[in-house]
PDB file of C-alpha atoms in Angstrom:
ATOM      1  CA  UNK A 186      40.091   7.346  86.483  1.00 49.00           C
ATOM      2  CA  UNK A 187      43.312   6.367  84.850  1.00 48.00           C
ATOM      3  CA  UNK A 188      41.443   3.576  83.003  1.00 48.00           C
ATOM      4  CA  UNK A 189      38.631   5.644  81.605  1.00 43.00           C
ATOM      5  CA  UNK A 190      41.364   7.917  80.170  1.00 42.00           C
ATOM      6  CA  UNK A 191      43.230   5.203  78.722  1.00 47.00           C
ATOM      7  CA  UNK A 192      40.113   3.719  76.990  1.00 45.00           C
ATOM      8  CA  UNK A 193      39.081   7.236  75.738  1.00 45.00           C
ATOM      9  CA  UNK A 194      42.722   7.563  74.218  1.00 46.00           C
ATOM     10  CA  UNK A 195      42.344   4.031  72.470  1.00 42.00           C
ATOM     11  CA  UNK A 196      39.259   4.838  70.832  1.00 47.00           C
ATOM     12  CA  UNK A 197      40.637   7.946  69.436  1.00 47.00           C
ATOM     13  CA  UNK A 198      43.966   6.158  68.425  1.00 46.00           C
ATOM     14  CA  UNK A 199      41.690   3.589  66.674  1.00 46.00           C
ATOM     15  CA  UNK A 200      39.821   6.264  64.718  1.00 47.00           C
ATOM     16  CA  UNK A 201      43.017   7.869  63.616  1.00 45.00           C
ATOM     17  CA  UNK A 202      44.404   4.666  62.571  1.00 40.00           C
ATOM     18  CA  UNK A 203      41.295   3.799  60.367  1.00 43.00           C
ATOM     19  CA  UNK A 204      41.639   7.225  58.877  1.00 48.00           C
ATOM     20  CA  UNK A 205      45.269   6.727  58.357  1.00 42.00           C
ATOM     21  CA  UNK A 206      44.943   3.417  56.405  1.00 41.00           C
ATOM     22  CA  UNK A 207      41.937   4.904  54.454  1.00 47.00           C
ATOM     23  CA  UNK A 208      39.132   2.481  55.782  1.00 45.00           C
ATOM     24  CA  UNK A 209      36.856   5.340  56.205  1.00 50.00           C
ATOM     25  CA  UNK A 210      37.590   6.768  53.010  1.00 49.00           C
ATOM     26  CA  UNK A 211      36.976   3.578  51.241  1.00 50.00           C
ATOM     27  CA  UNK A 212      33.535   3.296  52.978  1.00 47.00           C
ATOM     28  CA  UNK A 213      32.607   6.471  51.340  1.00 47.00           C
ATOM     29  CA  UNK A 214      33.966   5.807  47.897  1.00 49.00           C
ATOM     30  CA  UNK A 215      32.141   2.506  48.047  1.00 49.00           C
ATOM     31  CA  UNK A 216      28.853   4.492  48.840  1.00 49.00           C
ATOM     32  CA  UNK A 217      29.500   6.788  46.202  1.00 48.00           C
ATOM     33  CA  UNK A 218      30.450   4.020  43.768  1.00 48.00           C
ATOM     34  CA  UNK A 219      26.950   2.222  44.541  1.00 51.00           C
ATOM     35  CA  UNK A 220      25.069   5.305  44.059  1.00 54.00           C
ATOM     36  CA  UNK A 221      26.792   5.905  40.812  1.00 53.00           C
ATOM     37  CA  UNK A 222      25.892   2.382  39.697  1.00 50.00           C
ATOM     38  CA  UNK A 223      22.315   2.761  40.730  1.00 50.00           C
ATOM     39  CA  UNK A 224      21.949   6.010  38.392  1.00 48.00           C
ATOM     40  CA  UNK A 225      23.769   4.328  35.719  1.00 52.00           C
ATOM     41  CA  UNK A 226      21.343   1.651  36.082  1.00 55.00           C
ATOM     42  CA  UNK A 227      18.458   3.830  36.118  1.00 50.00           C
ATOM     43  CA  UNK A 228      19.480   5.594  33.122  1.00 52.00           C
ATOM     44  CA  UNK A 229      20.113   2.312  31.193  1.00 51.00           C
ATOM     45  CA  UNK A 230      16.427   1.098  32.381  1.00 49.00           C
ATOM     46  CA  UNK A 231      14.942   4.185  31.118  1.00 48.00           C
ATOM     47  CA  UNK A 232      16.879   4.161  27.686  1.00 49.00           C
ATOM     48  CA  UNK A 233      15.650   0.451  27.194  1.00 51.00           C
ATOM     49  CA  UNK A 234      11.974   1.413  27.900  1.00 44.00           C
ATOM     50  CA  UNK A 235      12.170   4.353  25.476  1.00 49.00           C
ATOM     51  CA  UNK A 236      13.788   2.151  22.995  1.00 51.00           C
ATOM     52  CA  UNK A 237      11.251  -0.599  23.584  1.00 52.00           C
ATOM     53  CA  UNK A 238       8.392   1.716  23.242  1.00 56.00           C
ATOM     54  CA  UNK A 239       9.602   3.446  20.039  1.00 56.00           C
ATOM     55  CA  UNK A 240       9.905  -0.296  18.560  1.00 60.00           C
ATOM     56  CA  UNK A 241       6.270  -0.945  19.850  1.00 61.00           C
ATOM     57  CA  UNK A 242       5.042   2.236  17.930  1.00 60.00           C
ATOM     58  CA  UNK A 243       7.087   1.193  14.932  1.00 54.00           C
ATOM     59  CA  UNK A 244       5.555  -2.300  15.020  1.00 61.00           C
ATOM     60  CA  UNK A 245       1.935  -0.933  15.555  1.00 78.00           C
ATOM     61  CA  UNK A 246       2.879   1.408  12.500  1.00 81.00           C
ATOM     62  CA  UNK A 247       3.761  -1.380  10.385  1.00 81.00           C
ATOM     63  CA  UNK A 248       0.942  -3.681  11.317  1.00 86.00           C
ATOM     64  CA  UNK A 249      -1.813  -0.977  10.692  1.00 89.00           C
ATOM     65  CA  UNK A 250      -0.149  -0.525   7.124  1.00 90.00           C
ATOM     66  CA  UNK A 251      -0.206  -4.156   6.474  1.00 89.00           C
ATOM     67  CA  UNK A 252      -3.968  -4.754   7.486  1.00 93.00           C
ATOM     68  CA  UNK A 253      -4.805  -1.516   5.277  1.00 94.00           C
ATOM     69  CA  UNK A 254      -3.141  -3.044   2.042  1.00 94.00           C
ATOM     70  CA  UNK A 255      -4.741  -6.703   3.059  1.00 94.00           C
ATOM     71  CA  UNK A 256      -7.990  -4.855   2.990  1.00 95.00           C
ATOM     72  CA  UNK A 257      -6.997  -3.143  -0.333  1.00 96.00           C
ATOM     73  CA  UNK A 258      -6.071  -6.329  -1.888  1.00 96.00           C
ATOM     74  CA  UNK A 259      -9.505  -8.048  -0.840  1.00 96.00           C
ATOM     75  CA  UNK A 260     -11.567  -5.260  -2.327  1.00 96.00           C
ATOM     76  CA  UNK A 261      -9.460  -5.028  -5.541  1.00 96.00           C
ATOM     77  CA  UNK A 262      -7.635  -8.171  -6.287  1.00 96.00           C
ATOM     78  CA  UNK A 263      -9.221 -11.060  -4.317  1.00 93.00           C
ATOM     79  CA  UNK A 264     -11.722 -11.932  -7.254  1.00 93.00           C
ATOM     80  CA  UNK A 265      -9.138 -11.809 -10.118  1.00 93.00           C
ATOM     81  CA  UNK A 266     -11.280  -9.139 -11.788  1.00 94.00           C
ATOM     82  CA  UNK A 267      -8.914  -6.052 -11.398  1.00 96.00           C
ATOM     83  CA  UNK A 268      -8.964  -4.149 -14.793  1.00 94.00           C
ATOM     84  CA  UNK A 269      -7.441  -1.048 -16.349  1.00 93.00           C
ATOM     85  CA  UNK A 270     -10.766   0.882 -15.230  1.00 91.00           C
ATOM     86  CA  UNK A 271      -9.963   0.177 -11.542  1.00 93.00           C
ATOM     87  CA  UNK A 272      -6.487   1.776 -11.432  1.00 93.00           C
ATOM     88  CA  UNK A 273      -7.742   5.455 -10.639  1.00 91.00           C
ATOM     89  CA  UNK A 274      -9.698   4.230  -7.757  1.00 93.00           C
ATOM     90  CA  UNK A 275      -6.689   1.859  -6.535  1.00 95.00           C
ATOM     91  CA  UNK A 276      -4.331   4.982  -6.599  1.00 93.00           C
ATOM     92  CA  UNK A 277      -7.045   7.114  -4.806  1.00 93.00           C
ATOM     93  CA  UNK A 278      -7.579   4.355  -2.054  1.00 95.00           C
ATOM     94  CA  UNK A 279      -3.858   3.926  -1.433  1.00 95.00           C
ATOM     95  CA  UNK A 280      -3.413   7.793  -1.025  1.00 94.00           C
ATOM     96  CA  UNK A 281      -6.364   8.245   1.146  1.00 94.00           C
ATOM     97  CA  UNK A 282      -5.103   4.986   3.466  1.00 94.00           C
ATOM     98  CA  UNK A 283      -1.727   6.819   3.540  1.00 93.00           C
ATOM     99  CA  UNK A 284       0.029   3.914   1.797  1.00 93.00           C
ATOM    100  CA  UNK A 285       1.125   6.207  -1.076  1.00 92.00           C
ATOM    101  CA  UNK A 286       2.271   9.864  -0.144  1.00 91.00           C
ATOM    102  CA  UNK A 287       1.256  12.725  -2.624  1.00 90.00           C
ATOM    103  CA  UNK A 288       4.872  12.842  -3.833  1.00 90.00           C
ATOM    104  CA  UNK A 289       4.526   9.328  -4.916  1.00 90.00           C
ATOM    105  CA  UNK A 290       1.156   9.792  -6.634  1.00 90.00           C
ATOM    106  CA  UNK A 291       2.689  12.732  -8.570  1.00 88.00           C
ATOM    107  CA  UNK A 292       5.637  10.456  -9.507  1.00 85.00           C
ATOM    108  CA  UNK A 293       3.406   7.862 -10.727  1.00 84.00           C
ATOM    109  CA  UNK A 294       1.128  10.518 -12.827  1.00 82.00           C
ATOM    110  CA  UNK A 295       4.394  11.632 -14.257  1.00 78.00           C
ATOM    111  CA  UNK A 296       5.398   8.343 -15.427  1.00 70.00           C
ATOM    112  CA  UNK A 297       2.353   7.254 -17.063  1.00 64.00           C
ATOM    113  CA  UNK A 298      -0.654   6.845 -14.852  1.00 71.00           C
ATOM    114  CA  UNK A 299      -2.726   9.486 -16.096  1.00 61.00           C
ATOM    115  CA  UNK A 300      -1.998   8.618 -19.721  1.00 54.00           C
ATOM    116  CA  UNK A 301      -4.561   5.758 -19.648  1.00 58.00           C
ATOM    117  CA  UNK A 302      -7.691   6.174 -21.723  1.00 53.00           C
ATOM    118  CA  UNK A 303     -10.742   6.818 -19.601  1.00 53.00           C
ATOM    119  CA  UNK A 304     -12.770   4.608 -22.193  1.00 57.00           C
ATOM    120  CA  UNK A 305     -11.758   1.445 -20.502  1.00 55.00           C
ATOM    121  CA  UNK A 306     -15.639   0.452 -19.530  1.00 56.00           C
ATOM    122  CA  UNK A 307     -16.126  -3.520 -19.609  1.00 61.00           C
ATOM    123  CA  UNK A 308     -12.148  -3.919 -20.232  1.00 78.00           C
ATOM    124  CA  UNK A 309     -10.956  -7.579 -19.569  1.00 90.00           C
ATOM    125  CA  UNK A 310      -9.301  -8.126 -16.241  1.00 95.00           C
ATOM    126  CA  UNK A 311      -5.845  -8.081 -16.337  1.00 96.00           C
ATOM    127  CA  UNK A 312      -5.713 -11.720 -14.799  1.00 96.00           C
ATOM    128  CA  UNK A 313      -7.292 -13.020 -17.924  1.00 96.00           C
ATOM    129  CA  UNK A 314      -5.357 -10.737 -20.087  1.00 96.00           C
ATOM    130  CA  UNK A 315      -1.970 -12.358 -18.639  1.00 97.00           C
ATOM    131  CA  UNK A 316      -3.358 -15.805 -19.044  1.00 97.00           C
ATOM    132  CA  UNK A 317      -4.464 -15.099 -22.725  1.00 96.00           C
ATOM    133  CA  UNK A 318      -1.139 -13.565 -23.473  1.00 96.00           C
ATOM    134  CA  UNK A 319       0.817 -16.323 -21.888  1.00 97.00           C
ATOM    135  CA  UNK A 320      -1.099 -18.897 -23.760  1.00 97.00           C
ATOM    136  CA  UNK A 321      -0.374 -17.229 -27.016  1.00 95.00           C
ATOM    137  CA  UNK A 322       3.117 -16.952 -26.322  1.00 96.00           C
ATOM    138  CA  UNK A 323       3.846 -20.239 -25.253  1.00 96.00           C
ATOM    139  CA  UNK A 324       2.385 -21.604 -28.462  1.00 96.00           C
ATOM    140  CA  UNK A 325       3.892 -19.037 -30.922  1.00 95.00           C
ATOM    141  CA  UNK A 326       7.170 -18.116 -28.929  1.00 95.00           C
ATOM    142  CA  UNK A 327       7.847 -20.472 -26.360  1.00 95.00           C
ATOM    143  CA  UNK A 328      11.429 -19.103 -25.972  1.00 95.00           C
ATOM    144  CA  UNK A 329      10.539 -15.458 -25.398  1.00 95.00           C
ATOM    145  CA  UNK A 330      11.673 -13.621 -22.672  1.00 94.00           C
ATOM    146  CA  UNK A 331       8.500 -11.836 -22.036  1.00 97.00           C
ATOM    147  CA  UNK A 332       6.903 -15.091 -20.591  1.00 97.00           C
ATOM    148  CA  UNK A 333       8.805 -14.903 -17.713  1.00 97.00           C
ATOM    149  CA  UNK A 334       8.023 -11.003 -17.516  1.00 97.00           C
ATOM    150  CA  UNK A 335       4.362 -12.010 -17.441  1.00 98.00           C
ATOM    151  CA  UNK A 336       4.482 -15.058 -15.086  1.00 97.00           C
ATOM    152  CA  UNK A 337       6.415 -12.525 -12.693  1.00 98.00           C
ATOM    153  CA  UNK A 338       3.335  -9.982 -13.355  1.00 98.00           C
ATOM    154  CA  UNK A 339       0.890 -12.675 -12.498  1.00 97.00           C
ATOM    155  CA  UNK A 340       2.672 -13.244  -9.002  1.00 97.00           C
ATOM    156  CA  UNK A 341       2.458  -9.760  -8.256  1.00 97.00           C
ATOM    157  CA  UNK A 342      -1.206  -9.386  -8.982  1.00 96.00           C
ATOM    158  CA  UNK A 343      -1.841 -12.678  -6.929  1.00 95.00           C
ATOM    159  CA  UNK A 344       0.023 -11.545  -4.028  1.00 96.00           C
ATOM    160  CA  UNK A 345      -0.995  -7.978  -3.802  1.00 96.00           C
ATOM    161  CA  UNK A 346      -2.157  -8.572  -0.111  1.00 94.00           C
ATOM    162  CA  UNK A 347       1.678  -8.696   0.632  1.00 92.00           C
ATOM    163  CA  UNK A 348       2.670  -5.596  -1.472  1.00 91.00           C
ATOM    164  CA  UNK A 349       4.363  -4.222   1.873  1.00 88.00           C
ATOM    165  CA  UNK A 350       7.019  -7.005   1.073  1.00 91.00           C
ATOM    166  CA  UNK A 351      10.301  -5.225  -0.098  1.00 92.00           C
ATOM    167  CA  UNK A 352      10.666  -8.444  -2.389  1.00 94.00           C
ATOM    168  CA  UNK A 353       7.326  -8.147  -3.975  1.00 95.00           C
ATOM    169  CA  UNK A 354       8.094  -4.459  -4.404  1.00 94.00           C
ATOM    170  CA  UNK A 355      11.281  -5.367  -6.211  1.00 95.00           C
ATOM    171  CA  UNK A 356       9.748  -7.897  -8.597  1.00 96.00           C
ATOM    172  CA  UNK A 357       6.889  -5.411  -9.453  1.00 96.00           C
ATOM    173  CA  UNK A 358       9.818  -2.738 -10.074  1.00 95.00           C
ATOM    174  CA  UNK A 359      11.470  -5.449 -12.343  1.00 97.00           C
ATOM    175  CA  UNK A 360       8.352  -6.199 -14.416  1.00 97.00           C
ATOM    176  CA  UNK A 361       7.514  -2.447 -14.884  1.00 95.00           C
ATOM    177  CA  UNK A 362      11.266  -1.989 -16.105  1.00 95.00           C
ATOM    178  CA  UNK A 363      10.752  -4.897 -18.658  1.00 97.00           C
ATOM    179  CA  UNK A 364       7.338  -3.663 -19.704  1.00 96.00           C
ATOM    180  CA  UNK A 365       8.615  -0.200 -20.390  1.00 94.00           C
ATOM    181  CA  UNK A 366      11.318  -1.679 -22.553  1.00 96.00           C
ATOM    182  CA  UNK A 367       8.824  -3.869 -24.393  1.00 96.00           C
ATOM    183  CA  UNK A 368       6.335  -0.958 -25.241  1.00 95.00           C
ATOM    184  CA  UNK A 369       9.136   1.399 -25.976  1.00 94.00           C
ATOM    185  CA  UNK A 370      10.100  -1.126 -28.715  1.00 95.00           C
ATOM    186  CA  UNK A 371       6.561  -0.325 -30.391  1.00 93.00           C
ATOM    187  CA  UNK A 372       5.607  -3.975 -31.125  1.00 94.00           C
ATOM    188  CA  UNK A 373       2.548  -4.173 -33.470  1.00 94.00           C
ATOM    189  CA  UNK A 374      -0.865  -4.351 -31.558  1.00 93.00           C
ATOM    190  CA  UNK A 375      -4.242  -2.861 -31.456  1.00 93.00           C
ATOM    191  CA  UNK A 376      -5.332   0.078 -29.263  1.00 90.00           C
ATOM    192  CA  UNK A 377      -7.260  -2.428 -26.838  1.00 90.00           C
ATOM    193  CA  UNK A 378      -4.368  -4.259 -26.451  1.00 92.00           C
ATOM    194  CA  UNK A 379      -2.088  -1.335 -25.960  1.00 91.00           C
ATOM    195  CA  UNK A 380      -4.504  -0.243 -23.379  1.00 91.00           C
ATOM    196  CA  UNK A 381      -4.256  -3.660 -21.652  1.00 94.00           C
ATOM    197  CA  UNK A 382      -0.240  -3.451 -21.766  1.00 95.00           C
ATOM    198  CA  UNK A 383      -0.171   0.140 -20.391  1.00 93.00           C
ATOM    199  CA  UNK A 384      -2.399  -0.692 -17.491  1.00 93.00           C
ATOM    200  CA  UNK A 385      -0.456  -3.860 -16.653  1.00 96.00           C
ATOM    201  CA  UNK A 386       2.564  -1.617 -16.515  1.00 95.00           C
ATOM    202  CA  UNK A 387       0.826   1.044 -14.517  1.00 93.00           C
ATOM    203  CA  UNK A 388      -0.552  -1.517 -11.887  1.00 95.00           C
ATOM    204  CA  UNK A 389       3.101  -2.858 -11.595  1.00 96.00           C
ATOM    205  CA  UNK A 390       4.274   0.733 -11.047  1.00 93.00           C
ATOM    206  CA  UNK A 391       1.889   1.047  -8.320  1.00 95.00           C
ATOM    207  CA  UNK A 392       2.815  -2.210  -6.570  1.00 95.00           C
ATOM    208  CA  UNK A 393       6.614  -1.386  -6.854  1.00 94.00           C
ATOM    209  CA  UNK A 394       5.707   1.872  -4.684  1.00 92.00           C
ATOM    210  CA  UNK A 395       3.945   0.202  -1.746  1.00 90.00           C
ATOM    211  CA  UNK A 396       6.955  -1.669  -0.358  1.00 83.00           C
ATOM    212  CA  UNK A 397       7.426  -0.369   3.123  1.00 61.00           C
ATOM    213  CA  UNK A 398      11.348  -0.715   2.628  1.00 51.00           C
ATOM    214  CA  UNK A 399      12.539  -0.913  -0.530  1.00 43.00           C
ATOM    215  CA  UNK A 400      15.884  -2.864  -0.202  1.00 35.00           C
ATOM    216  CA  UNK A 401      16.722  -2.422  -3.778  1.00 38.00           C
ATOM    217  CA  UNK A 402      15.850   1.513  -3.884  1.00 43.00           C
ATOM    218  CA  UNK A 403      18.548   2.262  -6.609  1.00 40.00           C
ATOM    219  CA  UNK A 404      17.314  -0.467  -8.678  1.00 41.00           C
ATOM    220  CA  UNK A 405      13.780   0.565  -8.448  1.00 47.00           C
ATOM    221  CA  UNK A 406      14.600   4.262  -9.219  1.00 46.00           C
ATOM    222  CA  UNK A 407      16.334   3.193 -12.375  1.00 42.00           C
ATOM    223  CA  UNK A 408      13.276   1.207 -13.719  1.00 48.00           C
ATOM    224  CA  UNK A 409      11.123   4.137 -12.945  1.00 51.00           C
ATOM    225  CA  UNK A 410      13.433   6.289 -14.768  1.00 48.00           C
ATOM    226  CA  UNK A 411      12.907   4.315 -18.001  1.00 48.00           C
ATOM    227  CA  UNK A 412       9.225   5.671 -18.304  1.00 49.00           C
ATOM    228  CA  UNK A 413      10.626   9.117 -18.536  1.00 50.00           C
ATOM    229  CA  UNK A 414      12.262   8.243 -22.053  1.00 48.00           C
TER     230      UNK A 414
END
């Protein structure tokens, strides 16, 4: 009987010692820490999933936009026959596809798109116009800064399938500003020539508005502001 009592007392004593030294408390604390870690890991996983989902949606949106721009380029610029007469249809297509917003189209109108004459049937393509002007300038004014401007304009026209690129939008904005300065200097030209120059400037204006991320937004705004002079 005494042996049984001693065993009982020993077990009770061991429990008390464990409590005294915080062993049981440590086990409880460890369990709580494990639970907290699991919750934290779960929240992190959820956040990462949400972030990944957001990136996927953004990527999908950019991909769809790029596809629409490539389709537009194929329809309007692939054959090299884009002319002043095609500008209204181009703007309408870009607005319909969601590439240009209503606000952008309104800004384009304010900056001269609507000032183009409607009598443009049979107008020379802008590519051919650029080739002719470059040939003439090279022969008569080989040091003219306008040559670089027209070379850049030709580059924009031949790469309209990549109009979503901020770099192409920046180049188009630069050309737009340079053409605006040139036309504001009132150089001697026929009405037909003026129509072509205005059409080229407007096309650069449209291209500059198509970049999905215009890294040089401040520069772009300054060039667009020139048209309001």
